[in-house]
mmCIF file of N, CA and C in Angstrom:
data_model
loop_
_atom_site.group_PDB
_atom_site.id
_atom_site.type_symbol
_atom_site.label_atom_id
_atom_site.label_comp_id
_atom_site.label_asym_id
_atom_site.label_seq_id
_atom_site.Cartn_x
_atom_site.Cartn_y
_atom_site.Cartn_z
ATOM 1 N N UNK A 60 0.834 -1.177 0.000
ATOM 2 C CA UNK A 60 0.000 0.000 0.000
ATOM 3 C C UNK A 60 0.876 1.235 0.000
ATOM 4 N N UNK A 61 0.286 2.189 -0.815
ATOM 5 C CA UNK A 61 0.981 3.317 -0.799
ATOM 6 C C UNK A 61 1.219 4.211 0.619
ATOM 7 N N UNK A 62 2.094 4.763 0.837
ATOM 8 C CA UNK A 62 1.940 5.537 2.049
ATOM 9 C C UNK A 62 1.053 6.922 2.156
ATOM 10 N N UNK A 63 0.812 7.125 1.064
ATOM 11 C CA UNK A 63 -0.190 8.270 0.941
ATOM 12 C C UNK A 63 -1.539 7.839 1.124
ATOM 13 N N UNK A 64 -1.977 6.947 1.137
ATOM 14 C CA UNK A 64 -3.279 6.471 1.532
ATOM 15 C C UNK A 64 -3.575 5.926 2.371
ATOM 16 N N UNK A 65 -2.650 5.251 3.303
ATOM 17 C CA UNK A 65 -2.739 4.581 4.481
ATOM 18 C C UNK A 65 -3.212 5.734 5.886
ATOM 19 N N UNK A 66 -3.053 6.633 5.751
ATOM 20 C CA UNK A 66 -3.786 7.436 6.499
ATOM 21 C C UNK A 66 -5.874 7.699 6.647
ATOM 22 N N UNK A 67 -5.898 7.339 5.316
ATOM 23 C CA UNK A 67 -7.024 7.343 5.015
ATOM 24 C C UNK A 67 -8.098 6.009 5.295
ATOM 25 N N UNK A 68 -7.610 5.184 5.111
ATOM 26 C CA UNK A 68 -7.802 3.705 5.403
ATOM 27 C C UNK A 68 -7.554 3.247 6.831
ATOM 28 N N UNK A 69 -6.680 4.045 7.336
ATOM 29 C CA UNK A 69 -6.791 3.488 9.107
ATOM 30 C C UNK A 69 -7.475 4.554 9.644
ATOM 31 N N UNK A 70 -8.112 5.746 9.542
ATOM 32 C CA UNK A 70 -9.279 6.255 9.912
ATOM 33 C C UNK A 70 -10.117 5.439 9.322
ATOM 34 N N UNK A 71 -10.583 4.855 8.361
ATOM 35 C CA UNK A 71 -11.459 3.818 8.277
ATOM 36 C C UNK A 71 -11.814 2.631 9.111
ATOM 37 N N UNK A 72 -10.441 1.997 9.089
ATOM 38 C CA UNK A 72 -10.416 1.232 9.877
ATOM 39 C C UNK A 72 -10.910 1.618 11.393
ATOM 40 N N UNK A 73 -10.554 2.275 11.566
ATOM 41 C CA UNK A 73 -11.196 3.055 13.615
ATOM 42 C C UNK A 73 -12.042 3.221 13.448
ATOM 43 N N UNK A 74 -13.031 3.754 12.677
ATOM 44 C CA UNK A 74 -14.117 3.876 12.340
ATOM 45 C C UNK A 74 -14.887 2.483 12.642
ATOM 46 N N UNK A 75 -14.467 1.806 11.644
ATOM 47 C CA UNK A 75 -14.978 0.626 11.551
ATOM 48 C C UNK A 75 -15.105 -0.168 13.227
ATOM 49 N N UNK A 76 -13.891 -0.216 13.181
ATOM 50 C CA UNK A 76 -13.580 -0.430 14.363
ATOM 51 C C UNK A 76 -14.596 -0.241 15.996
ATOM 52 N N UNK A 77 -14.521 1.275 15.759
ATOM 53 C CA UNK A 77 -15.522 1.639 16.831
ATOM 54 C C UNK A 77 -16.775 1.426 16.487
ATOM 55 N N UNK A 78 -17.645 1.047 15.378
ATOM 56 C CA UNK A 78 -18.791 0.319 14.953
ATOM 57 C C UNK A 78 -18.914 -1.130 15.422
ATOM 58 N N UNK A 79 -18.125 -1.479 15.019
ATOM 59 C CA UNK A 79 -17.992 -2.890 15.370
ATOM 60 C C UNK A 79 -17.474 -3.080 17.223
ATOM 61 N N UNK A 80 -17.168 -2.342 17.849
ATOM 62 C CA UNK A 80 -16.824 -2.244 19.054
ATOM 63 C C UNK A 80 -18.411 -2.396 20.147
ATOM 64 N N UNK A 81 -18.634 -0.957 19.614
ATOM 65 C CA UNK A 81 -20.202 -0.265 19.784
ATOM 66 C C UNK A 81 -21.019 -2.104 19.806
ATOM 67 N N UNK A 82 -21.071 -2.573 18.765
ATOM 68 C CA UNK A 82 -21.768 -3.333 18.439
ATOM 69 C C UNK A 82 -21.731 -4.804 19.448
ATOM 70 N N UNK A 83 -20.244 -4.812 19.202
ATOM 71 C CA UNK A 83 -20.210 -6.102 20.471
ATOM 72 C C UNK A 83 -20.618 -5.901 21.905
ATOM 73 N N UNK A 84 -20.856 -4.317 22.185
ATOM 74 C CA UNK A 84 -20.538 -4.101 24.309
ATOM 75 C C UNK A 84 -22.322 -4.000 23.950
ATOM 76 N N UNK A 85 -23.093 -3.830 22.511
ATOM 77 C CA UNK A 85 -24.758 -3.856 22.873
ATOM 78 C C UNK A 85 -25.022 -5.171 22.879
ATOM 79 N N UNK A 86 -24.197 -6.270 21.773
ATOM 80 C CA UNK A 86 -24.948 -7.606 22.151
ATOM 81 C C UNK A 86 -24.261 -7.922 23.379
ATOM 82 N N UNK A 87 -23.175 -7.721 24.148
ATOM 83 C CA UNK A 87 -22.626 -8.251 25.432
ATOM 84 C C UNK A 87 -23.829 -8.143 26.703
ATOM 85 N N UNK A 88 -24.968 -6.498 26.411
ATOM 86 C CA UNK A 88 -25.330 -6.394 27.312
ATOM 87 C C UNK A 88 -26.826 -7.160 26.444
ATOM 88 N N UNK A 89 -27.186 -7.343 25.355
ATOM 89 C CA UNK A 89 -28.396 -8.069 25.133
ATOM 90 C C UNK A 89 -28.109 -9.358 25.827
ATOM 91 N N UNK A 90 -26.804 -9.839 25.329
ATOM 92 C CA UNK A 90 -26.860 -11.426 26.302
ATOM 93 C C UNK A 90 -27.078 -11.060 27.444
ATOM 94 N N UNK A 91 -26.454 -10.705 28.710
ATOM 95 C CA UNK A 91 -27.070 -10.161 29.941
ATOM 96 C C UNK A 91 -28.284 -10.653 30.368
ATOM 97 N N UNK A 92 -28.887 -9.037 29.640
ATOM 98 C CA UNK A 92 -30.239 -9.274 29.549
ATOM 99 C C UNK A 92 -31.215 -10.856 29.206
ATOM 100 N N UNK A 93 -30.517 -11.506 28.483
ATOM 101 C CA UNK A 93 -31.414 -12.656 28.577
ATOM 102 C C UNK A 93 -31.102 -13.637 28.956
ATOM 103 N N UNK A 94 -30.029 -13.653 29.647
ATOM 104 C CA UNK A 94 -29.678 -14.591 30.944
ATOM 105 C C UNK A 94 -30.115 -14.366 32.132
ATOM 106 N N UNK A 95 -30.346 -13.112 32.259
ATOM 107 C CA UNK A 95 -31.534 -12.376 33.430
ATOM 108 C C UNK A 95 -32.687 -13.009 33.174
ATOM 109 N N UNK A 96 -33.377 -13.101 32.143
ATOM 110 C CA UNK A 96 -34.661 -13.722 31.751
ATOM 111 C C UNK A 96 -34.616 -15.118 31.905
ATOM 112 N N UNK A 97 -33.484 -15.749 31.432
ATOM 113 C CA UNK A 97 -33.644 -17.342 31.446
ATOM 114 C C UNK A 97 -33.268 -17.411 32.845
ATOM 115 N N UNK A 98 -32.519 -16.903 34.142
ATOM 116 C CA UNK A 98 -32.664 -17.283 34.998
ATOM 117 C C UNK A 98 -33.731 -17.404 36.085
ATOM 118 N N UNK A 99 -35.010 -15.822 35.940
ATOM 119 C CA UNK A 99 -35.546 -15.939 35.723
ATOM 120 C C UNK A 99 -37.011 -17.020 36.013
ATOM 121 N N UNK A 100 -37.020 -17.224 34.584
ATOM 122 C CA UNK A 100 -37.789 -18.085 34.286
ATOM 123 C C UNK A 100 -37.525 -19.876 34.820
ATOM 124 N N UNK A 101 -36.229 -20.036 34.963
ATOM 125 C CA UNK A 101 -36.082 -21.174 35.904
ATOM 126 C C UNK A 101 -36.183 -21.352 36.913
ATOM 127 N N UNK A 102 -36.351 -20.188 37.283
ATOM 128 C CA UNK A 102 -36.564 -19.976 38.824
ATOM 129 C C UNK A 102 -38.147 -19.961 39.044
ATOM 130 N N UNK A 103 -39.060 -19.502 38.449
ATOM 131 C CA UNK A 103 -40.698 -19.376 37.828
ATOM 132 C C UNK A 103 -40.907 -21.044 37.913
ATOM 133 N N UNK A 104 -39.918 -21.735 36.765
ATOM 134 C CA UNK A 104 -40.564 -23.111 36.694
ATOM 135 C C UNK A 104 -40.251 -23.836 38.073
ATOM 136 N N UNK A 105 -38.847 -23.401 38.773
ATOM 137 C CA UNK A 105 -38.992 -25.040 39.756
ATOM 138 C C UNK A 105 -39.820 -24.124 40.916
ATOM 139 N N UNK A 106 -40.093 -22.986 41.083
ATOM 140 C CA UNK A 106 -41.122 -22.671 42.340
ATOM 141 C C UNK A 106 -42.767 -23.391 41.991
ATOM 142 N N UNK A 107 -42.873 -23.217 40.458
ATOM 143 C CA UNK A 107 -44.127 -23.882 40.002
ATOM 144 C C UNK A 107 -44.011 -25.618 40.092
ATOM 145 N N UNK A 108 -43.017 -26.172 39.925
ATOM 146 C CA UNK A 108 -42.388 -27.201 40.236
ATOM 147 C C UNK A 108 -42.683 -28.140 41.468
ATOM 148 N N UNK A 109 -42.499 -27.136 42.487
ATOM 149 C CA UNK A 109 -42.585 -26.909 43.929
ATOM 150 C C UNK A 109 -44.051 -27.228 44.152
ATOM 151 N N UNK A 110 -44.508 -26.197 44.091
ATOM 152 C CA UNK A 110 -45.720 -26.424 44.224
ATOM 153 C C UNK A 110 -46.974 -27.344 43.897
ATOM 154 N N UNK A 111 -46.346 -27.544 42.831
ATOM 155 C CA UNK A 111 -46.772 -28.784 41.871
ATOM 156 C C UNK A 111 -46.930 -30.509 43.189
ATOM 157 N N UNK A 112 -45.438 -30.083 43.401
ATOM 158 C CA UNK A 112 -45.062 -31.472 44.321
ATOM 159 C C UNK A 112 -46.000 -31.616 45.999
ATOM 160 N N UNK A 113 -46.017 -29.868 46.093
ATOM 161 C CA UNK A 113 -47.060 -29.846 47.212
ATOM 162 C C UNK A 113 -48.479 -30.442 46.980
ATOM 163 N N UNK A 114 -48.941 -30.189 45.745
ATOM 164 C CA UNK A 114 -50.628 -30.767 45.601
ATOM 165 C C UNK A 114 -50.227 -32.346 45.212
ATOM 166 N N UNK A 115 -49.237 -32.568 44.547
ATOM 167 C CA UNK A 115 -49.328 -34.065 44.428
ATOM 168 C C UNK A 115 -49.135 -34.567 46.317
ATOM 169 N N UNK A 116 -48.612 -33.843 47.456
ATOM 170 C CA UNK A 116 -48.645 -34.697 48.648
ATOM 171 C C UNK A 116 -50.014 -34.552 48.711
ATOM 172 N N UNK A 117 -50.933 -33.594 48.941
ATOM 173 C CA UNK A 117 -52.026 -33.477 49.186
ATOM 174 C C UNK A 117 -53.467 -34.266 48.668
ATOM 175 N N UNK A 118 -53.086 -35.066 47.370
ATOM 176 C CA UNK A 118 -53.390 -35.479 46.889
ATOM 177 C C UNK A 118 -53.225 -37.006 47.768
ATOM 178 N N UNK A 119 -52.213 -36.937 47.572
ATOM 179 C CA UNK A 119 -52.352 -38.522 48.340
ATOM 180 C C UNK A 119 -52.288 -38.656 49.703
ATOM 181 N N UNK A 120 -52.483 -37.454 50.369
ATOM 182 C CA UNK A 120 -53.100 -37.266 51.789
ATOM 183 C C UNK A 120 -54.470 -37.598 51.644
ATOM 184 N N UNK A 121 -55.040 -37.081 50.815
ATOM 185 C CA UNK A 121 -56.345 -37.528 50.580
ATOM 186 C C UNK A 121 -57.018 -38.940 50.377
ATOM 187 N N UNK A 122 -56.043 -39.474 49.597
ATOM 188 C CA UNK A 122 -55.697 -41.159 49.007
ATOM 189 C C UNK A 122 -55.761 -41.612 50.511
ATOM 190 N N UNK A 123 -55.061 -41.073 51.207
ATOM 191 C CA UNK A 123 -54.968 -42.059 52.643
ATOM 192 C C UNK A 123 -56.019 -41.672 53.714
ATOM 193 N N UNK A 124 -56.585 -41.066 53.460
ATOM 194 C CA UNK A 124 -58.076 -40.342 54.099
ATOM 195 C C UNK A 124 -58.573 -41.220 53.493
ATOM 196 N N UNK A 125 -58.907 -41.334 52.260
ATOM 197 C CA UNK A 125 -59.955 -42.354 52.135
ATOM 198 C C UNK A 125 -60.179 -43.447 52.606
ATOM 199 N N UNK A 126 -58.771 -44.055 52.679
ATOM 200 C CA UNK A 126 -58.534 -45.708 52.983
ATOM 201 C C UNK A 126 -59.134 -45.723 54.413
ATOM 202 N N UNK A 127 -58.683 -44.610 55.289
ATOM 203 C CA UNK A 127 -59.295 -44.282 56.798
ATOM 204 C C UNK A 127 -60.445 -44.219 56.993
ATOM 205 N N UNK A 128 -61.532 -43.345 55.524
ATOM 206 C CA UNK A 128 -62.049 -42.917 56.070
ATOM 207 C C UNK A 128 -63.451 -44.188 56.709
ATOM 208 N N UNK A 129 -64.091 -43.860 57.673
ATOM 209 C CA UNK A 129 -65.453 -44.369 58.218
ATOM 210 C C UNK A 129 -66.554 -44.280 57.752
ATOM 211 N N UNK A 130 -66.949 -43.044 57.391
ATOM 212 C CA UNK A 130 -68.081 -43.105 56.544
ATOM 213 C C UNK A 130 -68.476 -42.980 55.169
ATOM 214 N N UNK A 131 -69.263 -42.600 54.378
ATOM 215 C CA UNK A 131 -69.634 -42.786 52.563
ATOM 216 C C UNK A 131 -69.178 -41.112 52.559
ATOM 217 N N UNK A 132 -69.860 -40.333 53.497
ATOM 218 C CA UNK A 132 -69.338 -38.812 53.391
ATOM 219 C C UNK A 132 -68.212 -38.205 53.350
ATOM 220 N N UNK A 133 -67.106 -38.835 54.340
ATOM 221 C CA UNK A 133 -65.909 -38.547 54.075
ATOM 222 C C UNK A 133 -64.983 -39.105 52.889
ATOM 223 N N UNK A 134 -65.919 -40.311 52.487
ATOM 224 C CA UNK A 134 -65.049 -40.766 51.125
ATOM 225 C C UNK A 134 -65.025 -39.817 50.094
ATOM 226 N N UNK A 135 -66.665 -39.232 50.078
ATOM 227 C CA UNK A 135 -67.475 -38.516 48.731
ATOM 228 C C UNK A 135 -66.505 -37.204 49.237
ATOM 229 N N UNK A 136 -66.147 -36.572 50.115
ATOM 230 C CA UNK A 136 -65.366 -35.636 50.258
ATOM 231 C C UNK A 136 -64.250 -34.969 50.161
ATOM 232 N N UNK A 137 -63.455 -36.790 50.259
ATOM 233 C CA UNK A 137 -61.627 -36.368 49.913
ATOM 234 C C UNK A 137 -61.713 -36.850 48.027
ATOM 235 N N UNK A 138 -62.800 -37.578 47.858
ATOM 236 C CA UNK A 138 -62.822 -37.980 46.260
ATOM 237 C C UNK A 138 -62.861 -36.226 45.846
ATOM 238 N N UNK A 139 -63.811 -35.325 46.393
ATOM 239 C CA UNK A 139 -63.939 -34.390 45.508
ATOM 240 C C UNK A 139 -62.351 -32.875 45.701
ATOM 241 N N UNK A 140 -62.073 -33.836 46.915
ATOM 242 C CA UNK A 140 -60.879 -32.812 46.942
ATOM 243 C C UNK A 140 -59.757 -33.401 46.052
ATOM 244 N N UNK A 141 -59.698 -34.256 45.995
ATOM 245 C CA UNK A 141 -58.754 -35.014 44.786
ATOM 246 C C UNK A 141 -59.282 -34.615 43.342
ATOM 247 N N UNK A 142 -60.061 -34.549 42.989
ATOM 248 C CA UNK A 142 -60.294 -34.216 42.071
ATOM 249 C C UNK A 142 -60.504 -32.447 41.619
ATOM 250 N N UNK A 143 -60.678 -31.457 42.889
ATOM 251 C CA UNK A 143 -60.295 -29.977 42.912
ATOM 252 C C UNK A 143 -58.881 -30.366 43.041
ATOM 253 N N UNK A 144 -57.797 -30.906 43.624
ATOM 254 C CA UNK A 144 -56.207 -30.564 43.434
ATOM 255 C C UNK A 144 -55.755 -31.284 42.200
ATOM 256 N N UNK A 145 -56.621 -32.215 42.026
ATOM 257 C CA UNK A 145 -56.214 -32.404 40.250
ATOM 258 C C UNK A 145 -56.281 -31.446 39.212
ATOM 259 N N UNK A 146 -57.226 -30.819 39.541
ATOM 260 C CA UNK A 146 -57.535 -29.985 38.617
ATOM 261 C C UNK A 146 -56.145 -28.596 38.373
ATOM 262 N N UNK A 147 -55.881 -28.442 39.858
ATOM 263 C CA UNK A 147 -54.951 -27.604 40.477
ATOM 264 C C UNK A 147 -53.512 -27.624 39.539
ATOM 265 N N UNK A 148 -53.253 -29.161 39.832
ATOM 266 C CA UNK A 148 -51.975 -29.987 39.535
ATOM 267 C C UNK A 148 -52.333 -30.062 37.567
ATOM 268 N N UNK A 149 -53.167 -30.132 36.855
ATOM 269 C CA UNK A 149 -53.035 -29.928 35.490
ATOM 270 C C UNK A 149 -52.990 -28.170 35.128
ATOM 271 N N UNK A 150 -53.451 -27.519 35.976
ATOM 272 C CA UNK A 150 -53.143 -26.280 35.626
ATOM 273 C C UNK A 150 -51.518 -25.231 35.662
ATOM 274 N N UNK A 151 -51.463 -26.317 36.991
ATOM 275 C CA UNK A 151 -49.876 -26.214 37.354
ATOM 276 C C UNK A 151 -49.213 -27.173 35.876
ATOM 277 N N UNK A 152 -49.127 -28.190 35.929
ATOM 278 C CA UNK A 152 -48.238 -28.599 34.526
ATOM 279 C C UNK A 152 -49.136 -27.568 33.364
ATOM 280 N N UNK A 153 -49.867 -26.480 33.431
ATOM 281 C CA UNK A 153 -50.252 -26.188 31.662
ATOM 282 C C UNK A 153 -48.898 -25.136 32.041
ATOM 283 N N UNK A 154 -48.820 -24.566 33.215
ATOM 284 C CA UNK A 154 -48.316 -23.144 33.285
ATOM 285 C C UNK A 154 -46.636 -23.817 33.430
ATOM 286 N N UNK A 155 -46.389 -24.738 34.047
ATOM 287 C CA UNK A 155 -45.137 -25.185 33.798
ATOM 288 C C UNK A 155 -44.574 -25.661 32.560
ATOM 289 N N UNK A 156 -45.239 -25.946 31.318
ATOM 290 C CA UNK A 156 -45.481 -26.028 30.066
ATOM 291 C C UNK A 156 -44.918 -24.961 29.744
ATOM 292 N N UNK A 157 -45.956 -24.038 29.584
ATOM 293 C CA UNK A 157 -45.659 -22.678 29.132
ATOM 294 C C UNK A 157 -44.534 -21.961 29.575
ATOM 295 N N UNK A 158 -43.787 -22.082 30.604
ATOM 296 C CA UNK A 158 -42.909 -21.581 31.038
ATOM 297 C C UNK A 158 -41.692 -22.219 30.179
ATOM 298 N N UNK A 159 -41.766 -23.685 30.322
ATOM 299 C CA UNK A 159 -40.735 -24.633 29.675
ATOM 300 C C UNK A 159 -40.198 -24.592 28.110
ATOM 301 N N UNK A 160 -41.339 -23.514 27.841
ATOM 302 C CA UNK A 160 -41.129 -23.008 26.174
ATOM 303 C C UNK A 160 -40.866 -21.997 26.370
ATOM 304 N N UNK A 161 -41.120 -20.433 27.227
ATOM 305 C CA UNK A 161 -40.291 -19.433 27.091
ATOM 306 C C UNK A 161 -39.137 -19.779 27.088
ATOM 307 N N UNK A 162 -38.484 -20.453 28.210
ATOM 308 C CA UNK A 162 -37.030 -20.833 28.347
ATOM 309 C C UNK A 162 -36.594 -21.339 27.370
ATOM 310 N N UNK A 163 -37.439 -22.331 26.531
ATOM 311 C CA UNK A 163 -36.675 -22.587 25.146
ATOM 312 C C UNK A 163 -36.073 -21.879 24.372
ATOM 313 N N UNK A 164 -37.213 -20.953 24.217
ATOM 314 C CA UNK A 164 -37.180 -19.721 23.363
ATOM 315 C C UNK A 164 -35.897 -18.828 23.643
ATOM 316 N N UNK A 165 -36.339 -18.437 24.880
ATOM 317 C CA UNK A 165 -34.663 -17.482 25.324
ATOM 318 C C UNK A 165 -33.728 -17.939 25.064
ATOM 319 N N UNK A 166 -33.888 -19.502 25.148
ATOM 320 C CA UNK A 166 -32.179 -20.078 25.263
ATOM 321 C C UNK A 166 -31.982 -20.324 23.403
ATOM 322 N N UNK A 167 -32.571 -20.252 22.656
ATOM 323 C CA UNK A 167 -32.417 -20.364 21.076
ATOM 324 C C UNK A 167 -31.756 -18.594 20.743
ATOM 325 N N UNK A 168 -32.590 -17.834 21.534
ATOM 326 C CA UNK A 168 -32.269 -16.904 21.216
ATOM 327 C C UNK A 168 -31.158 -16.191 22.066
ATOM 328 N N UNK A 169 -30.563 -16.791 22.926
ATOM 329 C CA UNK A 169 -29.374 -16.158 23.867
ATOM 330 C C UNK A 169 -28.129 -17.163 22.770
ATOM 331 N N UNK A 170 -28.388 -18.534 22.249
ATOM 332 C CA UNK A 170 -27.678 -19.001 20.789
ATOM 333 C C UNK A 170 -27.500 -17.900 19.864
ATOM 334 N N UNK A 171 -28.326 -17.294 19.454
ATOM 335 C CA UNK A 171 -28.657 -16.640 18.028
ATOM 336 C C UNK A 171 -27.482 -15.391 18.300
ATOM 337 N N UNK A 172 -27.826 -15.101 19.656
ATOM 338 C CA UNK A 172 -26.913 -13.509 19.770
ATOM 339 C C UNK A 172 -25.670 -13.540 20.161
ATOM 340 N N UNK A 173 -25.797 -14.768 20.669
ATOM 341 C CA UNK A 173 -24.033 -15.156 20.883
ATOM 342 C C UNK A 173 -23.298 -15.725 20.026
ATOM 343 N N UNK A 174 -23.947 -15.895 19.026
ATOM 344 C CA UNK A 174 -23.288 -16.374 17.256
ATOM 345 C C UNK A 174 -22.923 -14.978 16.896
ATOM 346 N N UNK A 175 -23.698 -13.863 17.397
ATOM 347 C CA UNK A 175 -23.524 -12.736 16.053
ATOM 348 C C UNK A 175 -22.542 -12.127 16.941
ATOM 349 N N UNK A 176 -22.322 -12.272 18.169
ATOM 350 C CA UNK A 176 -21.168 -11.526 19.255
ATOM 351 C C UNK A 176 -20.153 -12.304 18.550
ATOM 352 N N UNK A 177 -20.038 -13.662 18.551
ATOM 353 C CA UNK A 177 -18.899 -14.133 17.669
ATOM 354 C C UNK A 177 -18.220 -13.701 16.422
ATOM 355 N N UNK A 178 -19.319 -13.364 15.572
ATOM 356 C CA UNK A 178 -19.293 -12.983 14.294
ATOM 357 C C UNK A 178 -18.401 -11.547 14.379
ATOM 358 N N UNK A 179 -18.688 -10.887 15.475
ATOM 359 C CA UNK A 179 -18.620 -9.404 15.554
ATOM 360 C C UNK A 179 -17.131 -9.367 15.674
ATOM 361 N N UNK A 180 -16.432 -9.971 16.654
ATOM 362 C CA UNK A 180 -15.470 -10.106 17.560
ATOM 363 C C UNK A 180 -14.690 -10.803 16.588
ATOM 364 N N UNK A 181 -14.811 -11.237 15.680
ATOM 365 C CA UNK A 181 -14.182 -11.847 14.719
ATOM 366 C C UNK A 181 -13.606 -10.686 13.271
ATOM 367 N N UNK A 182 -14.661 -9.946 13.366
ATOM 368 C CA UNK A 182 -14.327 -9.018 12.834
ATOM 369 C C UNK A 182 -13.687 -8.141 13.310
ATOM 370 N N UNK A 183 -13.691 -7.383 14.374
ATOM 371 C CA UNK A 183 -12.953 -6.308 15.495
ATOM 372 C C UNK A 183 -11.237 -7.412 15.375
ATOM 373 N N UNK A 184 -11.121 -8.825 15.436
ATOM 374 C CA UNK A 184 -10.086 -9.160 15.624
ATOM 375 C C UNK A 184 -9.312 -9.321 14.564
ATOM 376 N N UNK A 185 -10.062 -8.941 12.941
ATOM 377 C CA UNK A 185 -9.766 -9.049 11.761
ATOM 378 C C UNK A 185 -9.184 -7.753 11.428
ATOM 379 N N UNK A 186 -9.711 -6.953 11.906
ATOM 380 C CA UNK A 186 -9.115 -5.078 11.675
ATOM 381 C C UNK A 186 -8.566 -4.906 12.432
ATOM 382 N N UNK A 187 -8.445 -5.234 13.544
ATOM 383 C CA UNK A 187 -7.007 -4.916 14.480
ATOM 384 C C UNK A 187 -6.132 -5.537 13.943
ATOM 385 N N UNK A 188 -5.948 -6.627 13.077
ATOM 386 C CA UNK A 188 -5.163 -7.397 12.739
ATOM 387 C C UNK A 188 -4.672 -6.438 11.245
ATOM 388 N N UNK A 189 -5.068 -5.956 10.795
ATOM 389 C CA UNK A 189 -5.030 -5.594 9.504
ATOM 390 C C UNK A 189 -4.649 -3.680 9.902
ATOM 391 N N UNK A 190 -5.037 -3.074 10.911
ATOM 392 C CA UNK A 190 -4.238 -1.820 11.668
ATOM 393 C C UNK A 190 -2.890 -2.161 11.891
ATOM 394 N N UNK A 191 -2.761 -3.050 12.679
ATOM 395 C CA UNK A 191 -1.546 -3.499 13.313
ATOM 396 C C UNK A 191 -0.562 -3.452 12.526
ATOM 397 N N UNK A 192 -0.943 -4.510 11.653
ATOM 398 C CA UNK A 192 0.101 -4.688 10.161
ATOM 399 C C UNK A 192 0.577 -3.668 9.865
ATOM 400 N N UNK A 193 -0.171 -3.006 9.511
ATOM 401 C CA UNK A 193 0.035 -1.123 8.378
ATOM 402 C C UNK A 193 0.353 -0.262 9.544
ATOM 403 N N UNK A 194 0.430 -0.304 10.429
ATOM 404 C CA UNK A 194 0.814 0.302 11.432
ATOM 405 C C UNK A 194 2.386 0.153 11.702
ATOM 406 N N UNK A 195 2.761 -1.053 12.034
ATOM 407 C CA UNK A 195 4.093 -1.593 12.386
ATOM 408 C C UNK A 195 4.655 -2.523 11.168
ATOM 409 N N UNK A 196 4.997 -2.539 9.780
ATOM 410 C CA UNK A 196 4.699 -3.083 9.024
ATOM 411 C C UNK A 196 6.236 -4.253 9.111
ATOM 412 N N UNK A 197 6.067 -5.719 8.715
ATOM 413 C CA UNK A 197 7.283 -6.390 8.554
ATOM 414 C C UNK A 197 8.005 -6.050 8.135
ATOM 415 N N UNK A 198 9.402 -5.823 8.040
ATOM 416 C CA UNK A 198 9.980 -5.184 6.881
ATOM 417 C C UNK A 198 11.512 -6.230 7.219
#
């Protein structure tokens, strides 16, 4: 390269540079951000999790009420509470469901942005590489 133009081209390069800089410290803090979310949300599923495990004891607290129980009334009673914490316990797995796919989601997409941070950083390490050179040149 001529030396008369290399002035012109490594202001480019910085340029570039600080674009591509800019660019990696916003996806650094988008990842962040959705590792905040996926943690989060794992934390959402095993409290729902949790709870989940509480109506299944209750459930078979009930199971053992029955076996106890003495009369037709207390049977007809823990039957219908088993069947209100069932109801409980499928609503709990719809919402633990639903949760189990945001997290998918985030985590495809905390992939997606940490490919393009790669991509980025690959480039920033391609023009520093190519400053450097023309800067300090082999000779």
């Amino acid at each position: 390269m001529a030396n008369s133009t290399w002035p012109a081209i490594a202001k480019s390069i910085q340029s570039l540079l600080d674009i591509y800089r800019h660019k990696e410290l916003t996806l650094c803090q988008i990842i962040q951000s959705i590792e905040k979310k996926i943690s989060t949300l794992k934390n959402e599923i095993s409290i729902q999790e949790q709870e989940q495990q509480k109506l299944y004891s209750e459930i078979k607290q009930s199971i053992n009420s029955i076996d106890k129980a003495t009369s037709l009334e207390e049977i007809r009673k823990n039957k219908a509470n088993i069947r209100f914490i069932n109801n409980k316990v499928n609503d709990a797995s719809h919402q633990i469901n639903k949760l189990q796919q945001r997290l998918n989601d985030k985590n495809k997409e905390l992939a997606d942005v940490k490919q393009k941070k790669i991509t980025v950083s690959r480039k920033i390490y391609k023009y520093e590489l190519i400053y450097e050179n023309q800067e300090n040149p082999i000779t």
